[in-house]
XYZ file of C-alpha atoms in Angstrom:
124
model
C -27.600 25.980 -201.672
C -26.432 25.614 -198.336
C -25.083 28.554 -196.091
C -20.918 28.273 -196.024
C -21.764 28.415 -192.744
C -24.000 25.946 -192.356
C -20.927 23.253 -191.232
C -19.874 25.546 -188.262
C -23.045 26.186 -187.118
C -23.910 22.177 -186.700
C -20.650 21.825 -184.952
C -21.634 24.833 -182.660
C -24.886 23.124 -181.733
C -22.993 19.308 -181.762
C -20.719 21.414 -178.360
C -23.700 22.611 -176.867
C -25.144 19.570 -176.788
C -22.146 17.669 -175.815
C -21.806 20.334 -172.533
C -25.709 18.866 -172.002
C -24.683 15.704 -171.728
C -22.524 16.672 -168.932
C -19.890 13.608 -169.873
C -16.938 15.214 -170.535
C -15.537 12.489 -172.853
C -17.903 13.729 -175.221
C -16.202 16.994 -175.375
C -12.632 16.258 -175.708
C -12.789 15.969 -180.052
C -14.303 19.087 -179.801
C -11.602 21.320 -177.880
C -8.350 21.553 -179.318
C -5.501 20.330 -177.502
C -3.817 23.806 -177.278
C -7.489 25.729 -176.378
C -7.707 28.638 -174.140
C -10.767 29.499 -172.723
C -11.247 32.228 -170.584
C -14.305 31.827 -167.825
C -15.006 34.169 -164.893
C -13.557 32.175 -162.748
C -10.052 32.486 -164.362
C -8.278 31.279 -167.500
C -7.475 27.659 -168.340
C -4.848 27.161 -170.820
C -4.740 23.337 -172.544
C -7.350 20.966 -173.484
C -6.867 19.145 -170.016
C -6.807 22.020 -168.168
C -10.044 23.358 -170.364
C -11.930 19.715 -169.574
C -11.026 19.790 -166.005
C -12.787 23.104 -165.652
C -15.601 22.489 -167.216
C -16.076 19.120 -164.814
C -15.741 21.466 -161.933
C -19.051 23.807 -163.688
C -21.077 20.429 -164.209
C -20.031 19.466 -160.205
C -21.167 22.567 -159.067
C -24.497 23.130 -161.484
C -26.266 19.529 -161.216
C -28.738 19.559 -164.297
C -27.221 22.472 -166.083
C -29.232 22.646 -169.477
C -26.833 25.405 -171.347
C -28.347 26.975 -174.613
C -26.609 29.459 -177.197
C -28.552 32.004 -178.668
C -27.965 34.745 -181.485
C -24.962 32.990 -183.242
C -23.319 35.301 -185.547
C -20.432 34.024 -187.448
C -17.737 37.495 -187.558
C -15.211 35.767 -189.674
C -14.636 32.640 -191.434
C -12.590 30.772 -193.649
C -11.102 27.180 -194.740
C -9.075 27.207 -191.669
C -10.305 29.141 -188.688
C -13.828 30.616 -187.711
C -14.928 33.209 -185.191
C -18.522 33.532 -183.570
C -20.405 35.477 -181.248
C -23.557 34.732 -179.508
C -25.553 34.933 -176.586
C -25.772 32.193 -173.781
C -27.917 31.152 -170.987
C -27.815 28.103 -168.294
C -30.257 26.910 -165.805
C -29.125 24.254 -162.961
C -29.521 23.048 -159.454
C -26.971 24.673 -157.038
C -26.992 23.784 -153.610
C -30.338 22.377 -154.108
C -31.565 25.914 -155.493
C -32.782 26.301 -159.033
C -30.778 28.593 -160.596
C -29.969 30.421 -163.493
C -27.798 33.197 -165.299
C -26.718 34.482 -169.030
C -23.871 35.892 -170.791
C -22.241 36.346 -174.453
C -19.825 34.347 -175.600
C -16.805 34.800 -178.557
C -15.224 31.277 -179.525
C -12.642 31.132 -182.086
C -12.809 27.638 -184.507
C -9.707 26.053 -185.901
C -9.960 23.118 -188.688
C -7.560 20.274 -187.641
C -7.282 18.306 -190.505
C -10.561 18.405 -191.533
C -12.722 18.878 -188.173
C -13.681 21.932 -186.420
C -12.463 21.743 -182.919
C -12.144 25.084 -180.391
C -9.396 26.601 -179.958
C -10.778 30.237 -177.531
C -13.887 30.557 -175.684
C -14.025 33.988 -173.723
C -17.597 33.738 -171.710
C -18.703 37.135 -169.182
C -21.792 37.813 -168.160
């Protein structure tokens, strides 16, 4: 029997490997239309706002490969979904190989049937 899980965790990894692709169309099912995230370089409030920050990131790394680690599901029901986990990145900035890690908390909402983000908080 599968984990109840199990359908939160494939969209998890279907975003991470939509942020690899570094084509931002591929994100926008995924985010919400009324996400917050909150980055260290400030908080962006609307799925526009979200997408625009996250073309600024792939700008600035070239070649990012982003990977999330340690996924632990804290909460989750028919409607919403909370995780945890542990990130890291490696990309090209400046021409310099580069790299860095964090934890991450992203809160899932179910919009008529498909899991979409609605919060990502990432710090280092």
């Amino acid at each position: 029997m599968p984990e109840p899980t199990s359908p939160l965790t494939e969209f998890i990894r279907a975003y991470e490997q939509a942020t690899n692709s570094h084509d931002i169309t591929q994100l926008v099912p995924l985010i919400a239309p009324e996400a917050v995230y909150w980055f260290s370089d400030g908080s962006h409030r609307g799925r526009e706002a979200v997408l625009s920050a996250i073309a600024e990131t792939f700008a600035t790394i070239r070649d990012e490969i982003y990977r999330i680690n340690d996924l632990e599901w804290i909460a989750h029901g028919d409607g919403h979904a909370v995780c945890r986990y542990r990130f890291t990145w490696t990309g090209t900035i400046d021409g310099q190989l580069r790299s860095g890690s964090g934890r991450g908390t992203n809160v899932l909402v179910n919009n008529a049937g498909t899991w979409q983000m609605l919060h990502e908080h990432l710090s280092a």
